[in-house]
Short mmCIF file of N, CA and C in Angstrom, two decimals:
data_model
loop_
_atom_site.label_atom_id
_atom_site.label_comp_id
_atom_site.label_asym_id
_atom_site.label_seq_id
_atom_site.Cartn_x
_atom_site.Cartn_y
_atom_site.Cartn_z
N UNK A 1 -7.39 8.42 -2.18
CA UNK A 1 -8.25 8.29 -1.02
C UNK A 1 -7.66 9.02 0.19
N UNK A 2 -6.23 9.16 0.32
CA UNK A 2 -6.11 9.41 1.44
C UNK A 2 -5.56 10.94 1.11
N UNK A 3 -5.84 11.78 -0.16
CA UNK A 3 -5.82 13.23 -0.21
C UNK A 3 -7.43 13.69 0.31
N UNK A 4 -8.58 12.77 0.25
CA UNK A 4 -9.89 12.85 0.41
C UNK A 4 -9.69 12.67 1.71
N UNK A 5 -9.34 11.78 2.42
CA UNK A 5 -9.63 11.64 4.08
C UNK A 5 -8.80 13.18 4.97
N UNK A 6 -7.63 13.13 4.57
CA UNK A 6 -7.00 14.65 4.97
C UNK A 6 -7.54 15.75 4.80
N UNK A 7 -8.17 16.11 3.43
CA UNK A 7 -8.72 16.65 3.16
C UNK A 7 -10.40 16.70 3.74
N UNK A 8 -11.01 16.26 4.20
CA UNK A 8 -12.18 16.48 4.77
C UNK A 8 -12.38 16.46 6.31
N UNK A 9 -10.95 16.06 6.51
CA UNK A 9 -10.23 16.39 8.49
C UNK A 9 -10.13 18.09 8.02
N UNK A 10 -9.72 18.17 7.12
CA UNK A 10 -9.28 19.97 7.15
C UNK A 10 -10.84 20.81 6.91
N UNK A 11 -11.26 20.67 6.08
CA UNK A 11 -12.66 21.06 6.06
C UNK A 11 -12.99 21.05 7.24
N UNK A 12 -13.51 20.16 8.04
CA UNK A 12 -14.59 19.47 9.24
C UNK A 12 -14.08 20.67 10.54
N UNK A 13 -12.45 20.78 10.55
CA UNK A 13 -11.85 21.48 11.40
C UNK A 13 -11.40 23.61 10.87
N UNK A 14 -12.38 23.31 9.66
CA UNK A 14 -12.63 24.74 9.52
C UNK A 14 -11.47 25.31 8.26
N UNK A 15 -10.32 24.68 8.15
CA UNK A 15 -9.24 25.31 7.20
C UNK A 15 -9.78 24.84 5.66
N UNK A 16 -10.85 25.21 5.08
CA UNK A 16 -11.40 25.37 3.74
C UNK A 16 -9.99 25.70 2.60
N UNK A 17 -9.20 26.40 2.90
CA UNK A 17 -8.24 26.86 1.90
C UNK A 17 -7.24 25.87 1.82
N UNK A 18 -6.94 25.58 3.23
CA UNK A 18 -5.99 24.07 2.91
C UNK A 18 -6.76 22.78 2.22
N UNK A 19 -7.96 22.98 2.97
CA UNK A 19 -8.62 21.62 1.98
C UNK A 19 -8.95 21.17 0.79
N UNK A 20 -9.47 22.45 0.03
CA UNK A 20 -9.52 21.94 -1.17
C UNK A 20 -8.99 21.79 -2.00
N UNK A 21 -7.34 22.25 -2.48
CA UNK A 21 -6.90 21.50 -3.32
C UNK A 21 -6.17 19.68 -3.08
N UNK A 22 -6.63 19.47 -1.90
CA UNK A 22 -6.24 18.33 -1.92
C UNK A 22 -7.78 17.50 -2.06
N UNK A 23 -9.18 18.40 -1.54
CA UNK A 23 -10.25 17.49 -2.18
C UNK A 23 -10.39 17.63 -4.09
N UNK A 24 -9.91 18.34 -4.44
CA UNK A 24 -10.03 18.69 -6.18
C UNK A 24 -8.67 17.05 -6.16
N UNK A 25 -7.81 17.32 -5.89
CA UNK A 25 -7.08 16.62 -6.28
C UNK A 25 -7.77 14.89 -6.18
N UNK A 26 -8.37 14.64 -4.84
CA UNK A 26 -9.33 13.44 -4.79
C UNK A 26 -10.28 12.89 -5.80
N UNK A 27 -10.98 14.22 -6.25
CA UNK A 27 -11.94 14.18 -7.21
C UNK A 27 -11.56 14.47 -8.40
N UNK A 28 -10.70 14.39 -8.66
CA UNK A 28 -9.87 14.10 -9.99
C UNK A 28 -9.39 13.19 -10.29
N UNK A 29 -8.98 12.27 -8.91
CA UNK A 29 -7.86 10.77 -9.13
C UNK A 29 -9.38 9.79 -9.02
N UNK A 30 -10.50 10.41 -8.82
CA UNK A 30 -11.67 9.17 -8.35
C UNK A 30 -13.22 9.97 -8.63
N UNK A 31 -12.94 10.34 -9.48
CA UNK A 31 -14.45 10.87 -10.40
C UNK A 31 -15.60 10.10 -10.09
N UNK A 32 -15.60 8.56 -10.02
CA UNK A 32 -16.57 7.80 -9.63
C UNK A 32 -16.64 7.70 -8.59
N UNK A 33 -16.53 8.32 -7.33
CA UNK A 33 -16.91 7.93 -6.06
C UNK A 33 -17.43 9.19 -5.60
N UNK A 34 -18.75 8.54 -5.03
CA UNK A 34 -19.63 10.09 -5.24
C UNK A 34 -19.29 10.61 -3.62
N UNK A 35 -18.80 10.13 -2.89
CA UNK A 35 -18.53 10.40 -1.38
C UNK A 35 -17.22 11.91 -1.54
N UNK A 36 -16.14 11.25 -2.42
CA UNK A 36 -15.32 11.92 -3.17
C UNK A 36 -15.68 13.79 -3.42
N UNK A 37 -16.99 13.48 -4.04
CA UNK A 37 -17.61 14.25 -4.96
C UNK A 37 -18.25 15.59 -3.82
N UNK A 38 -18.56 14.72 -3.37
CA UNK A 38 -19.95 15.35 -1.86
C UNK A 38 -18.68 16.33 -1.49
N UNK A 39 -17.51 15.52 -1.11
CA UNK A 39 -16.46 16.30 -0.25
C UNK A 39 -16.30 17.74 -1.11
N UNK A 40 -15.81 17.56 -2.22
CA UNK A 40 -15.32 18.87 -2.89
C UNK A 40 -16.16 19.71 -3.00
N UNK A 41 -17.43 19.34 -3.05
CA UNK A 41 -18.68 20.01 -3.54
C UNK A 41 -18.87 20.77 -2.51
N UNK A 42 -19.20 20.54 -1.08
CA UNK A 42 -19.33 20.90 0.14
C UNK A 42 -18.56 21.86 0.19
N UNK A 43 -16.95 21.83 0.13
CA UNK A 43 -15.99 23.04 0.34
C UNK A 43 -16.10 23.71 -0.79
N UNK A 44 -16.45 23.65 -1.72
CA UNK A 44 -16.38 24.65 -3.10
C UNK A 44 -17.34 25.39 -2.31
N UNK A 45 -18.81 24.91 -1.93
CA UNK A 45 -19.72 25.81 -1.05
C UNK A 45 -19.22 26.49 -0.40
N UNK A 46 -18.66 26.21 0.52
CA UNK A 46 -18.15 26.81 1.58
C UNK A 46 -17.31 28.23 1.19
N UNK A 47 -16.58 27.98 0.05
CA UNK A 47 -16.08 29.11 -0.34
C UNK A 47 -16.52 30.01 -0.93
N UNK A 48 -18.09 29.93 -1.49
CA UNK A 48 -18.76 30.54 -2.11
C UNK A 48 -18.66 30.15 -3.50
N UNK A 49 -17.90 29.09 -3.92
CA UNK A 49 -18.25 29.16 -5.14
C UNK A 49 -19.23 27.82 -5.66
N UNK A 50 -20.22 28.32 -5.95
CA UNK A 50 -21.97 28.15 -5.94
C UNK A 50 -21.54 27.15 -7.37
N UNK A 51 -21.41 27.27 -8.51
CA UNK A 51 -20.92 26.85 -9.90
C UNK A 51 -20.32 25.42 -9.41
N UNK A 52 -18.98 25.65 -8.97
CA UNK A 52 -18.31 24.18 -8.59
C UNK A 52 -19.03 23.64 -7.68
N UNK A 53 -19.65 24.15 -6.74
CA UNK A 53 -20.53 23.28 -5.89
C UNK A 53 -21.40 22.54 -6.09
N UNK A 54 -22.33 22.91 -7.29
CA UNK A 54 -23.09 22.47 -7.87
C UNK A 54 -23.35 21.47 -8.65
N UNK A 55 -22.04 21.29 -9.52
CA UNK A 55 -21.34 20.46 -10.61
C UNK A 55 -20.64 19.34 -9.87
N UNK A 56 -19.92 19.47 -9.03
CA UNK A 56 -19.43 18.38 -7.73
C UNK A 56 -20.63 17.54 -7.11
N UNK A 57 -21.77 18.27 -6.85
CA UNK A 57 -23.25 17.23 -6.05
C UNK A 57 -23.67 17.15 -7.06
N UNK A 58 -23.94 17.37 -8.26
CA UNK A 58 -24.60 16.70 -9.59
C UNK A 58 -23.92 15.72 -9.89
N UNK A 59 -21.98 15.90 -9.49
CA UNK A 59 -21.88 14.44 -9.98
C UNK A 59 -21.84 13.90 -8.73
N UNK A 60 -21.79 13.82 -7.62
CA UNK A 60 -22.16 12.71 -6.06
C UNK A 60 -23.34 12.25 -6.24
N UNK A 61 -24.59 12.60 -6.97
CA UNK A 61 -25.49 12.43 -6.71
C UNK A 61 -25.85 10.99 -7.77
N UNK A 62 -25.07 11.77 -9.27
CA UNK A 62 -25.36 10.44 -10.13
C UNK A 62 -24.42 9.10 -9.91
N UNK A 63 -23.85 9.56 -8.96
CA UNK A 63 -23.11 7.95 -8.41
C UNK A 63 -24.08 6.44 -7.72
N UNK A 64 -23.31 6.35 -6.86
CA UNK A 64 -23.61 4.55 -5.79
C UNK A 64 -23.67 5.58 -4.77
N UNK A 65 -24.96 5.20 -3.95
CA UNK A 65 -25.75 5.74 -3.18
C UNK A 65 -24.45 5.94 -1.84
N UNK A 66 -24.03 6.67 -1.11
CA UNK A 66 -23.15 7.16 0.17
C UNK A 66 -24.15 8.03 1.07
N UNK A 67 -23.39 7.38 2.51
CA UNK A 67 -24.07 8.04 3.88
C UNK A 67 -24.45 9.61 3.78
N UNK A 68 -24.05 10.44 2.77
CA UNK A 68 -24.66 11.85 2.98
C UNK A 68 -25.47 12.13 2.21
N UNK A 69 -25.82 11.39 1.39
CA UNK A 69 -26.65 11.50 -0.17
C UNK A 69 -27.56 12.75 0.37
N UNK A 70 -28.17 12.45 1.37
CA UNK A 70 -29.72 13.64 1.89
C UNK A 70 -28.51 14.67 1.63
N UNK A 71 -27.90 14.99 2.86
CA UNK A 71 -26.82 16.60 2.91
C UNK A 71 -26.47 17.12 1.24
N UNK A 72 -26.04 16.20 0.92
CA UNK A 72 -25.93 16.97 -0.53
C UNK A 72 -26.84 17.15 -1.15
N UNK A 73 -28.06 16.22 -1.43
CA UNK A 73 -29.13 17.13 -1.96
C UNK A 73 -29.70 18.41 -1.32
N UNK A 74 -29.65 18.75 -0.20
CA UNK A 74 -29.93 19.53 0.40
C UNK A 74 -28.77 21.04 -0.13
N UNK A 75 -27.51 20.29 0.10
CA UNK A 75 -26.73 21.54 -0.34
C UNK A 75 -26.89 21.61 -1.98
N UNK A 76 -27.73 20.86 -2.82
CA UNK A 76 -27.54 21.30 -3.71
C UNK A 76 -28.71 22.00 -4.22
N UNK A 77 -29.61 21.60 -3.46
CA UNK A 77 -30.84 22.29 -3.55
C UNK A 77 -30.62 23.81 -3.37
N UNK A 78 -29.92 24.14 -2.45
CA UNK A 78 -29.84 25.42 -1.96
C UNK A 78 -28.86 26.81 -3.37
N UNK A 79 -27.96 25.17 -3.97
CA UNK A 79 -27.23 26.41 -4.87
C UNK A 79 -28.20 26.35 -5.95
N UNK A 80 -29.01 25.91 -6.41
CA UNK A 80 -29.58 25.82 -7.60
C UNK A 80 -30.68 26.94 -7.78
#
């Protein structure tokens, strides 16, 4: 949890390259938490890679409903 909370301070504040291996690392230790999921998915976007982004909000989405659920369908709408 708390490679996910650091990790989405780094995102939010723009450093994408520092962030995501500590959001992969989140979403690896916590597969079931789709908040988790949203996070990595979001910065995989961000980096352009459309594939992991995609596969990250497919799995946020089949989780327990979290405050961004809309944003990620939205970002996932867009890679699909």
């Amino acid at each position: 949890a708390a490679a996910d909370t650091f990790g989405w301070i780094l995102y939010q504040q723009g450093a994408i390259d520092r962030a995501v291996p500590l959001l992969e690392q989140a979403a690896r230790s916590l597969p079931g938490v789709s908040e988790v999921q949203y996070h990595v998915g979001a910065a995989y976007l961000k980096q352009g890679k459309r594939a992991e982004a995609r596969q990250a909000l497919e799995r946020a989405l089949k989780g327990q409903t979290f405050a961004e659920a809309d944003k990620a369908r939205k970002m996932l709408d867009s890679v699909r």
